[in-house]
Amino acid sequence: SGAEDLVWRTWQHRSGAVRGHTKRHGIKQLGWYEWHDGFESAAHREYLIKRWRRAWKIALIEEQNPNWEDRYPLHS
């Protein structure tokens, strides 16, 4: 399910199991996410967003999360 995928992906990033930006910069907070009908749709959207300018990414986050709060639903 989407929620299980979010839990799994968040764990991967927070634990450092996935190489990339979040591991390299020690990012542990989830500031934004989107639901998709399937992996292909989500992967395509991620591909597109990764090529955006930084200002566009910041605007996307701040549109839904202006205070940059942790959006991980199971975060205590």
Short mmCIF file of N, CA, C and O in Angstrom, two decimals:
data_model
loop_
_atom_site.label_atom_id
_atom_site.label_comp_id
_atom_site.label_asym_id
_atom_site.label_seq_id
_atom_site.Cartn_x
_atom_site.Cartn_y
_atom_site.Cartn_z
N SER A 1 0.84 -1.20 0.00
CA SER A 1 0.00 0.00 0.00
C SER A 1 0.87 1.25 0.00
O SER A 1 2.06 1.18 0.30
N GLY A 2 0.28 2.38 -0.28
CA GLY A 2 1.01 3.64 -0.30
C GLY A 2 1.61 4.00 1.04
O GLY A 2 2.75 4.44 1.13
N ALA A 3 0.84 3.79 2.13
CA ALA A 3 1.34 4.11 3.47
C ALA A 3 2.52 3.22 3.84
O ALA A 3 3.51 3.69 4.41
N GLU A 4 2.43 1.93 3.49
CA GLU A 4 3.54 1.01 3.78
C GLU A 4 4.78 1.40 2.99
O GLU A 4 5.90 1.34 3.50
N ASP A 5 4.59 1.81 1.74
CA ASP A 5 5.71 2.26 0.92
C ASP A 5 6.35 3.51 1.52
O ASP A 5 7.58 3.63 1.53
N LEU A 6 5.54 4.42 2.02
CA LEU A 6 6.06 5.64 2.64
C LEU A 6 6.88 5.29 3.88
O LEU A 6 7.97 5.83 4.09
N VAL A 7 6.37 4.38 4.69
CA VAL A 7 7.10 3.95 5.89
C VAL A 7 8.44 3.34 5.49
O VAL A 7 9.49 3.66 6.05
N TRP A 8 8.41 2.44 4.50
CA TRP A 8 9.63 1.77 4.05
C TRP A 8 10.64 2.76 3.48
O TRP A 8 11.81 2.73 3.84
N ARG A 9 10.20 3.64 2.60
CA ARG A 9 11.11 4.61 1.99
C ARG A 9 11.68 5.57 3.02
O ARG A 9 12.86 5.93 2.97
N THR A 10 10.84 5.99 3.98
CA THR A 10 11.32 6.89 5.02
C THR A 10 12.38 6.18 5.87
O THR A 10 13.42 6.75 6.18
N TRP A 11 12.13 4.92 6.22
CA TRP A 11 13.11 4.15 6.99
C TRP A 11 14.42 4.04 6.21
O TRP A 11 15.51 4.22 6.77
N GLN A 12 14.33 3.75 4.92
CA GLN A 12 15.54 3.61 4.10
C GLN A 12 16.39 4.88 4.16
O GLN A 12 17.61 4.82 4.32
N HIS A 13 15.74 6.02 4.04
CA HIS A 13 16.48 7.28 4.04
C HIS A 13 17.00 7.64 5.42
O HIS A 13 18.14 8.06 5.57
N ARG A 14 16.18 7.47 6.45
CA ARG A 14 16.60 7.84 7.81
C ARG A 14 17.70 6.93 8.34
O ARG A 14 18.53 7.36 9.13
N SER A 15 17.71 5.69 7.92
CA SER A 15 18.73 4.75 8.39
C SER A 15 20.03 4.86 7.60
O SER A 15 21.04 4.27 7.99
N GLY A 16 20.00 5.56 6.48
CA GLY A 16 21.18 5.68 5.64
C GLY A 16 21.37 4.50 4.70
O GLY A 16 22.44 4.32 4.13
N ALA A 17 20.32 3.69 4.53
CA ALA A 17 20.41 2.51 3.68
C ALA A 17 20.44 2.87 2.19
O ALA A 17 20.83 2.04 1.38
N VAL A 18 20.04 4.08 1.85
CA VAL A 18 19.98 4.51 0.45
C VAL A 18 21.04 5.58 0.21
O VAL A 18 21.10 6.58 0.92
N ARG A 19 21.89 5.33 -0.78
CA ARG A 19 22.88 6.33 -1.15
C ARG A 19 22.19 7.49 -1.84
O ARG A 19 21.16 7.32 -2.47
N GLY A 20 22.75 8.65 -1.71
CA GLY A 20 22.20 9.80 -2.41
C GLY A 20 22.21 11.05 -1.55
O GLY A 20 22.92 11.14 -0.54
N HIS A 21 21.41 12.00 -1.94
CA HIS A 21 21.36 13.32 -1.32
C HIS A 21 21.05 13.25 0.18
O HIS A 21 21.73 13.90 0.98
N THR A 22 20.03 12.47 0.56
CA THR A 22 19.64 12.44 1.97
C THR A 22 20.74 11.85 2.85
O THR A 22 20.99 12.34 3.95
N LYS A 23 21.40 10.81 2.38
CA LYS A 23 22.49 10.22 3.16
C LYS A 23 23.70 11.14 3.20
O LYS A 23 24.29 11.36 4.26
N ARG A 24 24.06 11.69 2.06
CA ARG A 24 25.23 12.57 1.96
C ARG A 24 25.10 13.78 2.88
O ARG A 24 26.08 14.24 3.46
N HIS A 25 23.90 14.30 3.03
CA HIS A 25 23.69 15.52 3.82
C HIS A 25 23.05 15.26 5.18
O HIS A 25 22.73 16.21 5.90
N GLY A 26 22.88 13.99 5.55
CA GLY A 26 22.36 13.64 6.87
C GLY A 26 20.92 14.10 7.09
O GLY A 26 20.54 14.44 8.21
N ILE A 27 20.11 14.10 6.05
CA ILE A 27 18.72 14.56 6.16
C ILE A 27 17.86 13.46 6.76
O ILE A 27 17.83 12.34 6.25
N LYS A 28 17.16 13.76 7.85
CA LYS A 28 16.33 12.78 8.54
C LYS A 28 14.86 13.17 8.58
O LYS A 28 14.03 12.43 9.06
N GLN A 29 14.53 14.35 8.11
CA GLN A 29 13.17 14.86 8.19
C GLN A 29 12.47 14.75 6.85
O GLN A 29 13.06 15.02 5.80
N LEU A 30 11.20 14.35 6.87
CA LEU A 30 10.39 14.28 5.65
C LEU A 30 9.58 15.57 5.56
O LEU A 30 8.68 15.80 6.37
N GLY A 31 9.90 16.39 4.61
CA GLY A 31 9.24 17.69 4.48
C GLY A 31 8.06 17.69 3.51
O GLY A 31 7.19 18.54 3.59
N TRP A 32 8.03 16.68 2.63
CA TRP A 32 7.00 16.69 1.59
C TRP A 32 6.91 15.30 0.98
O TRP A 32 7.91 14.59 0.88
N TYR A 33 5.71 14.90 0.58
CA TYR A 33 5.53 13.67 -0.20
C TYR A 33 4.24 13.77 -0.99
O TYR A 33 3.40 14.62 -0.72
N GLU A 34 4.13 12.90 -1.99
CA GLU A 34 2.95 12.83 -2.85
C GLU A 34 2.51 11.38 -2.96
O GLU A 34 3.36 10.48 -2.98
N TRP A 35 1.22 11.14 -3.05
CA TRP A 35 0.70 9.79 -3.29
C TRP A 35 0.59 9.56 -4.79
O TRP A 35 0.22 10.46 -5.54
N HIS A 36 0.91 8.33 -5.20
CA HIS A 36 0.80 7.93 -6.61
C HIS A 36 0.12 6.57 -6.69
O HIS A 36 0.16 5.79 -5.75
N ASP A 37 -0.46 6.29 -7.85
CA ASP A 37 -1.16 5.02 -8.05
C ASP A 37 -0.23 3.83 -8.17
O ASP A 37 -0.64 2.70 -7.96
N GLY A 38 1.01 4.06 -8.52
CA GLY A 38 1.93 2.95 -8.69
C GLY A 38 3.37 3.41 -8.73
O GLY A 38 3.66 4.62 -8.76
N PHE A 39 4.27 2.44 -8.72
CA PHE A 39 5.69 2.74 -8.72
C PHE A 39 6.11 3.55 -9.94
O PHE A 39 6.88 4.51 -9.83
N GLU A 40 5.61 3.17 -11.11
CA GLU A 40 6.03 3.84 -12.33
C GLU A 40 5.68 5.33 -12.30
O GLU A 40 6.49 6.18 -12.68
N SER A 41 4.48 5.63 -11.85
CA SER A 41 4.04 7.02 -11.75
C SER A 41 4.90 7.80 -10.76
O SER A 41 5.33 8.92 -11.03
N ALA A 42 5.17 7.19 -9.61
CA ALA A 42 5.98 7.85 -8.58
C ALA A 42 7.42 8.05 -9.06
O ALA A 42 8.01 9.12 -8.86
N ALA A 43 7.99 7.02 -9.70
CA ALA A 43 9.36 7.11 -10.19
C ALA A 43 9.49 8.18 -11.27
O ALA A 43 10.48 8.93 -11.30
N HIS A 44 8.49 8.27 -12.14
CA HIS A 44 8.52 9.30 -13.19
C HIS A 44 8.46 10.70 -12.59
O HIS A 44 9.21 11.60 -12.99
N ARG A 45 7.59 10.88 -11.61
CA ARG A 45 7.47 12.19 -10.95
C ARG A 45 8.77 12.56 -10.25
O ARG A 45 9.24 13.69 -10.34
N GLU A 46 9.38 11.59 -9.57
CA GLU A 46 10.66 11.84 -8.90
C GLU A 46 11.72 12.24 -9.92
O GLU A 46 12.50 13.17 -9.71
N TYR A 47 11.76 11.54 -11.04
CA TYR A 47 12.70 11.85 -12.12
C TYR A 47 12.53 13.30 -12.57
O TYR A 47 13.52 14.02 -12.75
N LEU A 48 11.29 13.73 -12.76
CA LEU A 48 11.03 15.10 -13.21
C LEU A 48 11.44 16.13 -12.16
O LEU A 48 12.10 17.12 -12.47
N ILE A 49 11.05 15.89 -10.91
CA ILE A 49 11.34 16.85 -9.84
C ILE A 49 12.84 16.99 -9.61
O ILE A 49 13.33 18.09 -9.33
N LYS A 50 13.58 15.90 -9.73
CA LYS A 50 15.03 15.97 -9.52
C LYS A 50 15.70 16.93 -10.50
O LYS A 50 16.78 17.44 -10.23
N ARG A 51 15.06 17.20 -11.62
CA ARG A 51 15.64 18.09 -12.63
C ARG A 51 15.16 19.54 -12.49
O ARG A 51 15.59 20.41 -13.24
N TRP A 52 14.27 19.78 -11.54
CA TRP A 52 13.78 21.14 -11.30
C TRP A 52 14.87 22.01 -10.68
O TRP A 52 15.79 21.54 -10.03
N ARG A 53 14.68 23.30 -10.82
CA ARG A 53 15.53 24.26 -10.11
C ARG A 53 15.21 24.18 -8.62
O ARG A 53 14.10 23.86 -8.22
N ARG A 54 16.21 24.47 -7.81
CA ARG A 54 16.06 24.41 -6.35
C ARG A 54 14.89 25.29 -5.86
O ARG A 54 14.11 24.88 -5.01
N ALA A 55 14.75 26.47 -6.42
CA ALA A 55 13.68 27.39 -6.00
C ALA A 55 12.30 26.78 -6.25
O ALA A 55 11.38 26.98 -5.46
N TRP A 56 12.15 26.03 -7.33
CA TRP A 56 10.86 25.39 -7.63
C TRP A 56 10.57 24.30 -6.59
O TRP A 56 9.44 24.13 -6.17
N LYS A 57 11.60 23.55 -6.20
CA LYS A 57 11.43 22.50 -5.19
C LYS A 57 11.04 23.10 -3.85
O LYS A 57 10.16 22.59 -3.15
N ILE A 58 11.70 24.19 -3.48
CA ILE A 58 11.38 24.87 -2.22
C ILE A 58 9.95 25.38 -2.25
O ILE A 58 9.20 25.23 -1.28
N ALA A 59 9.53 25.96 -3.36
CA ALA A 59 8.15 26.46 -3.48
C ALA A 59 7.14 25.31 -3.36
O ALA A 59 6.09 25.47 -2.73
N LEU A 60 7.45 24.16 -3.94
CA LEU A 60 6.57 23.00 -3.84
C LEU A 60 6.40 22.57 -2.39
O LEU A 60 5.29 22.32 -1.93
N ILE A 61 7.49 22.50 -1.65
CA ILE A 61 7.42 22.13 -0.23
C ILE A 61 6.65 23.18 0.56
O ILE A 61 5.74 22.85 1.34
N GLU A 62 7.01 24.44 0.39
CA GLU A 62 6.42 25.50 1.20
C GLU A 62 4.94 25.74 0.90
O GLU A 62 4.23 26.28 1.74
N GLU A 63 4.49 25.31 -0.26
CA GLU A 63 3.06 25.42 -0.58
C GLU A 63 2.23 24.59 0.40
O GLU A 63 1.15 25.00 0.82
N GLN A 64 2.71 23.41 0.77
CA GLN A 64 1.99 22.52 1.68
C GLN A 64 2.56 22.51 3.09
O GLN A 64 1.88 22.09 4.03
N ASN A 65 3.80 22.94 3.26
CA ASN A 65 4.47 22.84 4.55
C ASN A 65 5.33 24.08 4.79
O ASN A 65 6.56 24.00 4.80
N PRO A 66 4.71 25.24 5.01
CA PRO A 66 5.47 26.48 5.12
C PRO A 66 6.43 26.53 6.31
O PRO A 66 7.42 27.25 6.27
N ASN A 67 6.18 25.74 7.33
CA ASN A 67 7.06 25.74 8.51
C ASN A 67 8.09 24.62 8.48
O ASN A 67 8.82 24.41 9.45
N TRP A 68 8.13 23.88 7.41
CA TRP A 68 9.09 22.78 7.22
C TRP A 68 9.04 21.79 8.38
O TRP A 68 10.06 21.36 8.91
N GLU A 69 7.83 21.41 8.76
CA GLU A 69 7.65 20.43 9.83
C GLU A 69 7.84 19.02 9.27
O GLU A 69 7.65 18.78 8.08
N ASP A 70 8.19 18.07 10.13
CA ASP A 70 8.37 16.69 9.71
C ASP A 70 7.00 16.12 9.34
O ASP A 70 6.09 16.10 10.16
N ARG A 71 6.86 15.65 8.11
CA ARG A 71 5.59 15.13 7.61
C ARG A 71 5.48 13.61 7.71
O ARG A 71 4.52 13.03 7.23
N TYR A 72 6.45 12.98 8.35
CA TYR A 72 6.39 11.52 8.49
C TYR A 72 5.25 11.17 9.44
O TYR A 72 5.26 11.57 10.60
N PRO A 73 4.21 10.46 8.97
CA PRO A 73 3.00 10.27 9.77
C PRO A 73 3.19 9.44 11.04
O PRO A 73 2.39 9.57 11.96
N LEU A 74 4.21 8.61 11.12
CA LEU A 74 4.42 7.79 12.30
C LEU A 74 5.53 8.34 13.18
O LEU A 74 5.96 7.70 14.11
N HIS A 75 5.97 9.53 12.87
CA HIS A 75 7.05 10.16 13.64
C HIS A 75 6.51 10.61 14.98
O HIS A 75 5.48 11.24 15.07
N SER A 76 7.22 10.27 16.04
CA SER A 76 6.76 10.68 17.39
C SER A 76 7.52 11.88 17.89
O SER A 76 8.53 12.23 17.41
#
